[in-house]
PDB file of N, CA and C in Angstrom:
ATOM      1  N   UNK A1480       0.866  -1.170   0.000  1.00 87.00           N
ATOM      2  CA  UNK A1480       0.000   0.000   0.000  1.00 87.00           C
ATOM      3  C   UNK A1480       0.906   1.224   0.000  1.00 87.00           C
ATOM      4  N   UNK A1481       1.236   1.699  -1.184  1.00 80.00           N
ATOM      5  CA  UNK A1481       2.178   2.803  -1.310  1.00 80.00           C
ATOM      6  C   UNK A1481       1.560   3.928  -2.126  1.00 80.00           C
ATOM      7  N   UNK A1482       1.952   5.146  -1.813  1.00 80.00           N
ATOM      8  CA  UNK A1482       1.501   6.304  -2.579  1.00 80.00           C
ATOM      9  C   UNK A1482       2.356   6.517  -3.826  1.00 80.00           C
ATOM     10  N   UNK A1483       3.456   5.802  -3.926  1.00 79.00           N
ATOM     11  CA  UNK A1483       4.364   5.935  -5.062  1.00 79.00           C
ATOM     12  C   UNK A1483       3.828   5.131  -6.242  1.00 79.00           C
ATOM     13  N   UNK A1484       3.535   5.793  -7.373  1.00 80.00           N
ATOM     14  CA  UNK A1484       2.996   5.062  -8.530  1.00 80.00           C
ATOM     15  C   UNK A1484       3.945   3.984  -9.065  1.00 80.00           C
ATOM     16  N   UNK A1485       5.233   4.120  -8.811  1.00 75.00           N
ATOM     17  CA  UNK A1485       6.191   3.109  -9.267  1.00 75.00           C
ATOM     18  C   UNK A1485       6.036   1.787  -8.509  1.00 75.00           C
ATOM     19  N   UNK A1486       5.393   1.844  -7.339  1.00 77.00           N
ATOM     20  CA  UNK A1486       5.198   0.635  -6.540  1.00 77.00           C
ATOM     21  C   UNK A1486       3.975  -0.163  -6.965  1.00 77.00           C
ATOM     22  N   UNK A1487       3.145   0.398  -7.825  1.00 78.00           N
ATOM     23  CA  UNK A1487       1.931  -0.295  -8.246  1.00 78.00           C
ATOM     24  C   UNK A1487       2.286  -1.611  -8.942  1.00 78.00           C
ATOM     25  N   UNK A1488       1.610  -2.661  -8.540  1.00 79.00           N
ATOM     26  CA  UNK A1488       1.844  -3.967  -9.150  1.00 79.00           C
ATOM     27  C   UNK A1488       2.950  -4.775  -8.502  1.00 79.00           C
ATOM     28  N   UNK A1489       3.665  -4.193  -7.554  1.00 85.00           N
ATOM     29  CA  UNK A1489       4.707  -4.972  -6.877  1.00 85.00           C
ATOM     30  C   UNK A1489       4.043  -5.997  -5.974  1.00 85.00           C
ATOM     31  N   UNK A1490       4.565  -7.211  -5.961  1.00 89.00           N
ATOM     32  CA  UNK A1490       4.001  -8.300  -5.165  1.00 89.00           C
ATOM     33  C   UNK A1490       5.086  -8.875  -4.257  1.00 89.00           C
ATOM     34  N   UNK A1491       4.668  -9.151  -3.030  1.00 93.00           N
ATOM     35  CA  UNK A1491       5.591  -9.657  -2.019  1.00 93.00           C
ATOM     36  C   UNK A1491       5.014 -10.913  -1.391  1.00 93.00           C
ATOM     37  N   UNK A1492       5.885 -11.742  -0.881  1.00 93.00           N
ATOM     38  CA  UNK A1492       5.484 -12.919  -0.119  1.00 93.00           C
ATOM     39  C   UNK A1492       5.920 -12.671   1.325  1.00 93.00           C
ATOM     40  N   UNK A1493       4.936 -12.608   2.209  1.00 95.00           N
ATOM     41  CA  UNK A1493       5.195 -12.415   3.622  1.00 95.00           C
ATOM     42  C   UNK A1493       5.109 -13.784   4.282  1.00 95.00           C
ATOM     43  N   UNK A1494       6.153 -14.160   4.967  1.00 94.00           N
ATOM     44  CA  UNK A1494       6.172 -15.438   5.699  1.00 94.00           C
ATOM     45  C   UNK A1494       6.187 -15.137   7.187  1.00 94.00           C
ATOM     46  N   UNK A1495       5.287 -15.794   7.899  1.00 93.00           N
ATOM     47  CA  UNK A1495       5.212 -15.647   9.351  1.00 93.00           C
ATOM     48  C   UNK A1495       5.654 -16.966   9.971  1.00 93.00           C
ATOM     49  N   UNK A1496       6.564 -16.895  10.930  1.00 93.00           N
ATOM     50  CA  UNK A1496       7.124 -18.094  11.554  1.00 93.00           C
ATOM     51  C   UNK A1496       6.506 -18.279  12.938  1.00 93.00           C
ATOM     52  N   UNK A1497       5.705 -19.323  13.066  1.00 88.00           N
ATOM     53  CA  UNK A1497       4.985 -19.590  14.313  1.00 88.00           C
ATOM     54  C   UNK A1497       5.916 -19.849  15.489  1.00 88.00           C
ATOM     55  N   UNK A1498       7.065 -20.444  15.230  1.00 89.00           N
ATOM     56  CA  UNK A1498       7.957 -20.850  16.317  1.00 89.00           C
ATOM     57  C   UNK A1498       8.513 -19.675  17.104  1.00 89.00           C
ATOM     58  N   UNK A1499       8.674 -18.513  16.440  1.00 92.00           N
ATOM     59  CA  UNK A1499       9.287 -17.383  17.130  1.00 92.00           C
ATOM     60  C   UNK A1499       8.645 -16.031  16.803  1.00 92.00           C
ATOM     61  N   UNK A1500       7.457 -16.054  16.179  1.00 91.00           N
ATOM     62  CA  UNK A1500       6.725 -14.830  15.835  1.00 91.00           C
ATOM     63  C   UNK A1500       7.529 -13.873  14.958  1.00 91.00           C
ATOM     64  N   UNK A1501       8.347 -14.417  14.099  1.00 95.00           N
ATOM     65  CA  UNK A1501       9.141 -13.577  13.207  1.00 95.00           C
ATOM     66  C   UNK A1501       8.493 -13.538  11.822  1.00 95.00           C
ATOM     67  N   UNK A1502       8.833 -12.483  11.078  1.00 96.00           N
ATOM     68  CA  UNK A1502       8.310 -12.269   9.733  1.00 96.00           C
ATOM     69  C   UNK A1502       9.483 -12.074   8.787  1.00 96.00           C
ATOM     70  N   UNK A1503       9.387 -12.635   7.584  1.00 97.00           N
ATOM     71  CA  UNK A1503      10.318 -12.296   6.518  1.00 97.00           C
ATOM     72  C   UNK A1503       9.481 -11.917   5.302  1.00 97.00           C
ATOM     73  N   UNK A1504      10.045 -11.070   4.452  1.00 96.00           N
ATOM     74  CA  UNK A1504       9.324 -10.621   3.262  1.00 96.00           C
ATOM     75  C   UNK A1504      10.249 -10.734   2.059  1.00 96.00           C
ATOM     76  N   UNK A1505       9.729 -11.329   1.004  1.00 95.00           N
ATOM     77  CA  UNK A1505      10.464 -11.565  -0.229  1.00 95.00           C
ATOM     78  C   UNK A1505       9.665 -10.953  -1.377  1.00 95.00           C
ATOM     79  N   UNK A1506      10.324 -10.210  -2.246  1.00 92.00           N
ATOM     80  CA  UNK A1506       9.632  -9.631  -3.393  1.00 92.00           C
ATOM     81  C   UNK A1506       9.766 -10.545  -4.601  1.00 92.00           C
ATOM     82  N   UNK A1507       8.619 -10.825  -5.196  1.00 82.00           N
ATOM     83  CA  UNK A1507       8.611 -11.638  -6.405  1.00 82.00           C
ATOM     84  C   UNK A1507       9.140 -10.803  -7.564  1.00 82.00           C
ATOM     85  N   UNK A1508       9.929 -11.408  -8.429  1.00 77.00           N
ATOM     86  CA  UNK A1508      10.439 -10.714  -9.617  1.00 77.00           C
ATOM     87  C   UNK A1508       9.315 -10.558 -10.631  1.00 77.00           C
ATOM     88  N   UNK A1509       9.267  -9.390 -11.243  1.00 69.00           N
ATOM     89  CA  UNK A1509       8.297  -9.132 -12.303  1.00 69.00           C
ATOM     90  C   UNK A1509       9.074  -8.732 -13.549  1.00 69.00           C
ATOM     91  N   UNK A1510       8.857  -9.465 -14.632  1.00 68.00           N
ATOM     92  CA  UNK A1510       9.590  -9.188 -15.867  1.00 68.00           C
ATOM     93  C   UNK A1510       9.356  -7.761 -16.340  1.00 68.00           C
ATOM     94  N   UNK A1511      10.419  -7.153 -16.812  1.00 64.00           N
ATOM     95  CA  UNK A1511      10.395  -5.813 -17.401  1.00 64.00           C
ATOM     96  C   UNK A1511       9.850  -4.725 -16.474  1.00 64.00           C
ATOM     97  N   UNK A1512       9.967  -4.931 -15.173  1.00 62.00           N
ATOM     98  CA  UNK A1512       9.472  -3.920 -14.233  1.00 62.00           C
ATOM     99  C   UNK A1512      10.559  -2.914 -13.863  1.00 62.00           C
ATOM    100  N   UNK A1513      11.807  -3.291 -14.082  1.00 65.00           N
ATOM    101  CA  UNK A1513      12.912  -2.439 -13.669  1.00 65.00           C
ATOM    102  C   UNK A1513      13.267  -2.608 -12.199  1.00 65.00           C
ATOM    103  N   UNK A1514      12.535  -3.479 -11.511  1.00 70.00           N
ATOM    104  CA  UNK A1514      12.791  -3.722 -10.085  1.00 70.00           C
ATOM    105  C   UNK A1514      13.275  -5.164  -9.930  1.00 70.00           C
ATOM    106  N   UNK A1515      14.393  -5.300  -9.255  1.00 70.00           N
ATOM    107  CA  UNK A1515      14.938  -6.638  -9.021  1.00 70.00           C
ATOM    108  C   UNK A1515      14.288  -7.194  -7.757  1.00 70.00           C
ATOM    109  N   UNK A1516      13.683  -8.357  -7.866  1.00 76.00           N
ATOM    110  CA  UNK A1516      13.055  -8.983  -6.706  1.00 76.00           C
ATOM    111  C   UNK A1516      14.101  -9.521  -5.748  1.00 76.00           C
ATOM    112  N   UNK A1517      13.635 -10.082  -4.662  1.00 89.00           N
ATOM    113  CA  UNK A1517      14.535 -10.685  -3.686  1.00 89.00           C
ATOM    114  C   UNK A1517      14.125 -10.343  -2.272  1.00 89.00           C
ATOM    115  N   UNK A1518      15.056 -10.517  -1.357  1.00 92.00           N
ATOM    116  CA  UNK A1518      14.780 -10.321   0.053  1.00 92.00           C
ATOM    117  C   UNK A1518      14.473  -8.849   0.335  1.00 92.00           C
ATOM    118  N   UNK A1519      13.306  -8.599   0.921  1.00 92.00           N
ATOM    119  CA  UNK A1519      12.920  -7.250   1.328  1.00 92.00           C
ATOM    120  C   UNK A1519      13.164  -7.074   2.821  1.00 92.00           C
ATOM    121  N   UNK A1520      12.843  -8.121   3.592  1.00 95.00           N
ATOM    122  CA  UNK A1520      13.036  -8.081   5.041  1.00 95.00           C
ATOM    123  C   UNK A1520      13.535  -9.435   5.509  1.00 95.00           C
ATOM    124  N   UNK A1521      14.685  -9.416   6.146  1.00 96.00           N
ATOM    125  CA  UNK A1521      15.206 -10.637   6.747  1.00 96.00           C
ATOM    126  C   UNK A1521      14.346 -11.004   7.946  1.00 96.00           C
ATOM    127  N   UNK A1522      14.335 -12.265   8.291  1.00 96.00           N
ATOM    128  CA  UNK A1522      13.514 -12.780   9.388  1.00 96.00           C
ATOM    129  C   UNK A1522      13.751 -11.967  10.663  1.00 96.00           C
ATOM    130  N   UNK A1523      12.681 -11.337  11.141  1.00 95.00           N
ATOM    131  CA  UNK A1523      12.769 -10.507  12.339  1.00 95.00           C
ATOM    132  C   UNK A1523      11.391 -10.377  12.994  1.00 95.00           C
ATOM    133  N   UNK A1524      11.367 -10.022  14.256  1.00 95.00           N
ATOM    134  CA  UNK A1524      10.091  -9.746  14.934  1.00 95.00           C
ATOM    135  C   UNK A1524       9.689  -8.325  14.577  1.00 95.00           C
ATOM    136  N   UNK A1525       8.422  -8.150  14.232  1.00 95.00           N
ATOM    137  CA  UNK A1525       7.944  -6.844  13.787  1.00 95.00           C
ATOM    138  C   UNK A1525       6.911  -6.312  14.782  1.00 95.00           C
ATOM    139  N   UNK A1526       7.227  -5.194  15.429  1.00 95.00           N
ATOM    140  CA  UNK A1526       6.252  -4.615  16.356  1.00 95.00           C
ATOM    141  C   UNK A1526       5.102  -3.956  15.598  1.00 95.00           C
ATOM    142  N   UNK A1527       3.926  -4.006  16.197  1.00 94.00           N
ATOM    143  CA  UNK A1527       2.768  -3.347  15.602  1.00 94.00           C
ATOM    144  C   UNK A1527       2.933  -1.837  15.741  1.00 94.00           C
ATOM    145  N   UNK A1528       2.397  -1.093  14.769  1.00 92.00           N
ATOM    146  CA  UNK A1528       2.471   0.361  14.876  1.00 92.00           C
ATOM    147  C   UNK A1528       1.754   0.833  16.138  1.00 92.00           C
ATOM    148  N   UNK A1529       2.337   1.822  16.781  1.00 90.00           N
ATOM    149  CA  UNK A1529       1.722   2.373  17.983  1.00 90.00           C
ATOM    150  C   UNK A1529       2.118   1.677  19.266  1.00 90.00           C
ATOM    151  N   UNK A1530       2.802   0.529  19.169  1.00 91.00           N
ATOM    152  CA  UNK A1530       3.236  -0.114  20.412  1.00 91.00           C
ATOM    153  C   UNK A1530       4.519   0.565  20.885  1.00 91.00           C
ATOM    154  N   UNK A1531       4.738   0.547  22.171  1.00 91.00           N
ATOM    155  CA  UNK A1531       5.875   1.274  22.732  1.00 91.00           C
ATOM    156  C   UNK A1531       7.157   0.466  22.653  1.00 91.00           C
ATOM    157  N   UNK A1532       8.260   1.171  22.691  1.00 88.00           N
ATOM    158  CA  UNK A1532       9.569   0.519  22.673  1.00 88.00           C
ATOM    159  C   UNK A1532       9.772  -0.275  23.960  1.00 88.00           C
ATOM    160  N   UNK A1533       9.248   0.259  25.072  1.00 93.00           N
ATOM    161  CA  UNK A1533       9.402  -0.407  26.367  1.00 93.00           C
ATOM    162  C   UNK A1533       8.564  -1.681  26.463  1.00 93.00           C
ATOM    163  N   UNK A1534       7.401  -1.680  25.797  1.00 92.00           N
ATOM    164  CA  UNK A1534       6.490  -2.815  25.873  1.00 92.00           C
ATOM    165  C   UNK A1534       5.915  -3.098  24.482  1.00 92.00           C
ATOM    166  N   UNK A1535       6.762  -3.585  23.561  1.00 93.00           N
ATOM    167  CA  UNK A1535       6.294  -3.773  22.182  1.00 93.00           C
ATOM    168  C   UNK A1535       5.268  -4.896  22.060  1.00 93.00           C
ATOM    169  N   UNK A1536       4.291  -4.683  21.173  1.00 94.00           N
ATOM    170  CA  UNK A1536       3.317  -5.717  20.842  1.00 94.00           C
ATOM    171  C   UNK A1536       3.649  -6.157  19.413  1.00 94.00           C
ATOM    172  N   UNK A1537       3.874  -7.455  19.247  1.00 95.00           N
ATOM    173  CA  UNK A1537       4.298  -7.980  17.953  1.00 95.00           C
ATOM    174  C   UNK A1537       3.118  -8.596  17.203  1.00 95.00           C
ATOM    175  N   UNK A1538       3.246  -8.638  15.874  1.00 94.00           N
ATOM    176  CA  UNK A1538       2.220  -9.288  15.061  1.00 94.00           C
ATOM    177  C   UNK A1538       2.146 -10.767  15.420  1.00 94.00           C
ATOM    178  N   UNK A1539       0.921 -11.301  15.392  1.00 91.00           N
ATOM    179  CA  UNK A1539       0.689 -12.711  15.672  1.00 91.00           C
ATOM    180  C   UNK A1539      -0.273 -13.294  14.653  1.00 91.00           C
ATOM    181  N   UNK A1540      -0.550 -14.589  14.715  1.00 88.00           N
ATOM    182  CA  UNK A1540      -1.398 -15.250  13.719  1.00 88.00           C
ATOM    183  C   UNK A1540      -2.767 -14.598  13.532  1.00 88.00           C
ATOM    184  N   UNK A1541      -3.343 -14.068  14.591  1.00 87.00           N
ATOM    185  CA  UNK A1541      -4.678 -13.473  14.503  1.00 87.00           C
ATOM    186  C   UNK A1541      -4.695 -12.201  13.648  1.00 87.00           C
ATOM    187  N   UNK A1542      -3.533 -11.618  13.376  1.00 92.00           N
ATOM    188  CA  UNK A1542      -3.451 -10.361  12.631  1.00 92.00           C
ATOM    189  C   UNK A1542      -3.460 -10.544  11.118  1.00 92.00           C
ATOM    190  N   UNK A1543      -3.388 -11.786  10.651  1.00 90.00           N
ATOM    191  CA  UNK A1543      -3.181 -12.018   9.222  1.00 90.00           C
ATOM    192  C   UNK A1543      -4.443 -12.490   8.513  1.00 90.00           C
ATOM    193  N   UNK A1544      -5.396 -11.573   8.362  1.00 91.00           N
ATOM    194  CA  UNK A1544      -6.595 -11.892   7.590  1.00 91.00           C
ATOM    195  C   UNK A1544      -6.435 -11.330   6.178  1.00 91.00           C
ATOM    196  N   UNK A1545      -7.149 -11.924   5.231  1.00 92.00           N
ATOM    197  CA  UNK A1545      -7.128 -11.417   3.868  1.00 92.00           C
ATOM    198  C   UNK A1545      -7.726 -10.016   3.891  1.00 92.00           C
ATOM    199  N   UNK A1546      -7.029  -9.065   3.307  1.00 93.00           N
ATOM    200  CA  UNK A1546      -7.471  -7.676   3.290  1.00 93.00           C
ATOM    201  C   UNK A1546      -6.843  -6.832   4.383  1.00 93.00           C
ATOM    202  N   UNK A1547      -6.202  -7.468   5.366  1.00 93.00           N
ATOM    203  CA  UNK A1547      -5.564  -6.728   6.456  1.00 93.00           C
ATOM    204  C   UNK A1547      -4.335  -5.995   5.936  1.00 93.00           C
ATOM    205  N   UNK A1548      -4.007  -4.900   6.597  1.00 95.00           N
ATOM    206  CA  UNK A1548      -2.779  -4.170   6.290  1.00 95.00           C
ATOM    207  C   UNK A1548      -1.781  -4.435   7.402  1.00 95.00           C
ATOM    208  N   UNK A1549      -0.601  -4.843   7.018  1.00 95.00           N
ATOM    209  CA  UNK A1549       0.478  -5.100   7.969  1.00 95.00           C
ATOM    210  C   UNK A1549       1.531  -4.027   7.731  1.00 95.00           C
ATOM    211  N   UNK A1550       1.830  -3.251   8.768  1.00 95.00           N
ATOM    212  CA  UNK A1550       2.834  -2.203   8.636  1.00 95.00           C
ATOM    213  C   UNK A1550       4.162  -2.718   9.170  1.00 95.00           C
ATOM    214  N   UNK A1551       5.170  -2.669   8.308  1.00 94.00           N
ATOM    215  CA  UNK A1551       6.489  -3.190   8.650  1.00 94.00           C
ATOM    216  C   UNK A1551       7.500  -2.059   8.517  1.00 94.00           C
ATOM    217  N   UNK A1552       7.887  -1.499   9.649  1.00 91.00           N
ATOM    218  CA  UNK A1552       8.881  -0.432   9.689  1.00 91.00           C
ATOM    219  C   UNK A1552       8.573   0.667   8.668  1.00 91.00           C
ATOM    220  N   UNK A1553       7.325   1.136   8.667  1.00 89.00           N
ATOM    221  CA  UNK A1553       6.925   2.242   7.816  1.00 89.00           C
ATOM    222  C   UNK A1553       6.411   1.846   6.438  1.00 89.00           C
ATOM    223  N   UNK A1554       6.545   0.599   6.058  1.00 91.00           N
ATOM    224  CA  UNK A1554       6.027   0.114   4.777  1.00 91.00           C
ATOM    225  C   UNK A1554       4.735  -0.652   5.042  1.00 91.00           C
ATOM    226  N   UNK A1555       3.704  -0.361   4.242  1.00 93.00           N
ATOM    227  CA  UNK A1555       2.394  -0.996   4.446  1.00 93.00           C
ATOM    228  C   UNK A1555       2.158  -2.048   3.371  1.00 93.00           C
ATOM    229  N   UNK A1556       1.760  -3.239   3.819  1.00 94.00           N
ATOM    230  CA  UNK A1556       1.476  -4.362   2.928  1.00 94.00           C
ATOM    231  C   UNK A1556       0.034  -4.802   3.141  1.00 94.00           C
ATOM    232  N   UNK A1557      -0.701  -4.955   2.050  1.00 94.00           N
ATOM    233  CA  UNK A1557      -2.077  -5.444   2.123  1.00 94.00           C
ATOM    234  C   UNK A1557      -2.051  -6.933   1.793  1.00 94.00           C
ATOM    235  N   UNK A1558      -2.593  -7.740   2.697  1.00 93.00           N
ATOM    236  CA  UNK A1558      -2.602  -9.185   2.485  1.00 93.00           C
ATOM    237  C   UNK A1558      -3.711  -9.551   1.500  1.00 93.00           C
ATOM    238  N   UNK A1559      -3.325 -10.203   0.411  1.00 92.00           N
ATOM    239  CA  UNK A1559      -4.282 -10.519  -0.649  1.00 92.00           C
ATOM    240  C   UNK A1559      -4.480 -12.013  -0.856  1.00 92.00           C
ATOM    241  N   UNK A1560      -3.659 -12.829  -0.230  1.00 92.00           N
ATOM    242  CA  UNK A1560      -3.727 -14.265  -0.471  1.00 92.00           C
ATOM    243  C   UNK A1560      -3.072 -14.992   0.695  1.00 92.00           C
ATOM    244  N   UNK A1561      -3.315 -16.279   0.765  1.00 91.00           N
ATOM    245  CA  UNK A1561      -2.684 -17.146   1.765  1.00 91.00           C
ATOM    246  C   UNK A1561      -2.724 -18.557   1.217  1.00 91.00           C
ATOM    247  N   UNK A1562      -1.907 -19.422   1.772  1.00 88.00           N
ATOM    248  CA  UNK A1562      -2.015 -20.815   1.326  1.00 88.00           C
ATOM    249  C   UNK A1562      -2.992 -21.557   2.242  1.00 88.00           C
ATOM    250  N   UNK A1563      -3.459 -22.679   1.781  1.00 87.00           N
ATOM    251  CA  UNK A1563      -4.496 -23.430   2.481  1.00 87.00           C
ATOM    252  C   UNK A1563      -4.057 -23.869   3.882  1.00 87.00           C
ATOM    253  N   UNK A1564      -2.766 -24.093   4.071  1.00 87.00           N
ATOM    254  CA  UNK A1564      -2.265 -24.502   5.387  1.00 87.00           C
ATOM    255  C   UNK A1564      -2.594 -23.448   6.442  1.00 87.00           C
ATOM    256  N   UNK A1565      -2.533 -22.177   6.066  1.00 87.00           N
ATOM    257  CA  UNK A1565      -2.825 -21.101   7.012  1.00 87.00           C
ATOM    258  C   UNK A1565      -4.240 -21.265   7.569  1.00 87.00           C
ATOM    259  N   UNK A1566      -5.198 -21.506   6.683  1.00 85.00           N
ATOM    260  CA  UNK A1566      -6.577 -21.703   7.130  1.00 85.00           C
ATOM    261  C   UNK A1566      -6.683 -22.921   8.044  1.00 85.00           C
ATOM    262  N   UNK A1567      -6.100 -24.031   7.649  1.00 88.00           N
ATOM    263  CA  UNK A1567      -6.167 -25.255   8.468  1.00 88.00           C
ATOM    264  C   UNK A1567      -5.579 -25.020   9.849  1.00 88.00           C
ATOM    265  N   UNK A1568      -4.434 -24.369   9.903  1.00 87.00           N
ATOM    266  CA  UNK A1568      -3.781 -24.131  11.183  1.00 87.00           C
ATOM    267  C   UNK A1568      -4.624 -23.212  12.063  1.00 87.00           C
ATOM    268  N   UNK A1569      -5.093 -22.105  11.494  1.00 87.00           N
ATOM    269  CA  UNK A1569      -5.864 -21.155  12.299  1.00 87.00           C
ATOM    270  C   UNK A1569      -7.194 -21.746  12.757  1.00 87.00           C
ATOM    271  N   UNK A1570      -7.798 -22.611  11.944  1.00 88.00           N
ATOM    272  CA  UNK A1570      -9.028 -23.273  12.381  1.00 88.00           C
ATOM    273  C   UNK A1570      -8.759 -24.190  13.569  1.00 88.00           C
ATOM    274  N   UNK A1571      -7.561 -24.769  13.636  1.00 90.00           N
ATOM    275  CA  UNK A1571      -7.236 -25.630  14.776  1.00 90.00           C
ATOM    276  C   UNK A1571      -7.086 -24.809  16.064  1.00 90.00           C
ATOM    277  N   UNK A1572      -6.898 -23.510  15.928  1.00 84.00           N
ATOM    278  CA  UNK A1572      -6.784 -22.601  17.080  1.00 84.00           C
ATOM    279  C   UNK A1572      -7.966 -21.645  17.149  1.00 84.00           C
ATOM    280  N   UNK A1573      -9.091 -22.033  16.579  1.00 85.00           N
ATOM    281  CA  UNK A1573     -10.205 -21.107  16.365  1.00 85.00           C
ATOM    282  C   UNK A1573     -10.646 -20.366  17.623  1.00 85.00           C
ATOM    283  N   UNK A1574     -10.470 -20.957  18.799  1.00 87.00           N
ATOM    284  CA  UNK A1574     -10.862 -20.279  20.034  1.00 87.00           C
ATOM    285  C   UNK A1574      -9.939 -19.099  20.366  1.00 87.00           C
ATOM    286  N   UNK A1575      -8.772 -18.984  19.689  1.00 85.00           N
ATOM    287  CA  UNK A1575      -7.834 -17.882  19.915  1.00 85.00           C
ATOM    288  C   UNK A1575      -7.798 -16.891  18.750  1.00 85.00           C
ATOM    289  N   UNK A1576      -8.492 -17.201  17.670  1.00 87.00           N
ATOM    290  CA  UNK A1576      -8.401 -16.409  16.445  1.00 87.00           C
ATOM    291  C   UNK A1576      -9.718 -15.675  16.208  1.00 87.00           C
ATOM    292  N   UNK A1577      -9.672 -14.375  15.911  1.00 88.00           N
ATOM    293  CA  UNK A1577     -10.912 -13.638  15.652  1.00 88.00           C
ATOM    294  C   UNK A1577     -11.675 -14.223  14.466  1.00 88.00           C
ATOM    295  N   UNK A1578     -12.998 -14.199  14.572  1.00 90.00           N
ATOM    296  CA  UNK A1578     -13.841 -14.767  13.513  1.00 90.00           C
ATOM    297  C   UNK A1578     -13.614 -14.086  12.176  1.00 90.00           C
ATOM    298  N   UNK A1579     -13.362 -12.764  12.159  1.00 89.00           N
ATOM    299  CA  UNK A1579     -13.154 -12.084  10.873  1.00 89.00           C
ATOM    300  C   UNK A1579     -11.893 -12.580  10.159  1.00 89.00           C
ATOM    301  N   UNK A1580     -10.878 -12.982  10.914  1.00 89.00           N
ATOM    302  CA  UNK A1580      -9.668 -13.535  10.306  1.00 89.00           C
ATOM    303  C   UNK A1580      -9.995 -14.875   9.653  1.00 89.00           C
ATOM    304  N   UNK A1581     -10.689 -15.741  10.386  1.00 89.00           N
ATOM    305  CA  UNK A1581     -11.062 -17.048   9.835  1.00 89.00           C
ATOM    306  C   UNK A1581     -11.992 -16.914   8.640  1.00 89.00           C
ATOM    307  N   UNK A1582     -12.978 -16.032   8.724  1.00 91.00           N
ATOM    308  CA  UNK A1582     -13.934 -15.920   7.618  1.00 91.00           C
ATOM    309  C   UNK A1582     -13.276 -15.347   6.373  1.00 91.00           C
ATOM    310  N   UNK A1583     -12.286 -14.467   6.520  1.00 90.00           N
ATOM    311  CA  UNK A1583     -11.598 -13.933   5.339  1.00 90.00           C
ATOM    312  C   UNK A1583     -10.850 -15.045   4.608  1.00 90.00           C
ATOM    313  N   UNK A1584     -10.298 -15.973   5.365  1.00 89.00           N
ATOM    314  CA  UNK A1584      -9.581 -17.099   4.757  1.00 89.00           C
ATOM    315  C   UNK A1584     -10.559 -18.118   4.175  1.00 89.00           C
ATOM    316  N   UNK A1585     -11.656 -18.354   4.877  1.00 89.00           N
ATOM    317  CA  UNK A1585     -12.659 -19.301   4.362  1.00 89.00           C
ATOM    318  C   UNK A1585     -13.235 -18.800   3.043  1.00 89.00           C
ATOM    319  N   UNK A1586     -13.462 -17.507   2.915  1.00 89.00           N
ATOM    320  CA  UNK A1586     -13.976 -16.951   1.662  1.00 89.00           C
ATOM    321  C   UNK A1586     -12.976 -17.177   0.544  1.00 89.00           C
ATOM    322  N   UNK A1587     -11.711 -17.063   0.827  1.00 84.00           N
ATOM    323  CA  UNK A1587     -10.669 -17.262  -0.178  1.00 84.00           C
ATOM    324  C   UNK A1587     -10.694 -18.689  -0.718  1.00 84.00           C
ATOM    325  N   UNK A1588     -10.920 -19.651   0.163  1.00 80.00           N
ATOM    326  CA  UNK A1588     -10.852 -21.060  -0.244  1.00 80.00           C
ATOM    327  C   UNK A1588     -12.211 -21.694  -0.400  1.00 80.00           C
ATOM    328  N   UNK A1589     -13.285 -20.941  -0.077  1.00 72.00           N
ATOM    329  CA  UNK A1589     -14.658 -21.470  -0.113  1.00 72.00           C
ATOM    330  C   UNK A1589     -15.092 -21.866  -1.448  1.00 72.00           C
TER     331      UNK A1589
END
C-alpha cells in the first residue's frame, strides 16, 4: 500500500514463523518492471504500529486476515492471499483467532 505510482503492481510474499513470531518478506520478480526482486526483510520480529519501545506488541497469527494491512517499519502491505495450510492451522486454534480472520480465509478457499 504505497503512494508511489512506481510501486503499483509490486508483489511480495510475507512469511510468518509460528515458532518465534518472526516475519520475513520476499519480493517476487516481475519481468520488465525495472525492479529486481529478492529479500525485502530478513527474518525478524515486527512490532505493531503504535506499540511502545518499552512494551512492544508484535504481530501474531490473529493479525493475518485477507485484506488486512500489515505495517512493517513504515512500509504498508495489504494481504491478498494465503495458502491453504494457514486456514487449516488457524481453524485448529479457532478459540484464539478472531472470527473475521477465519472468515476472510474461508472466503478465499470457499
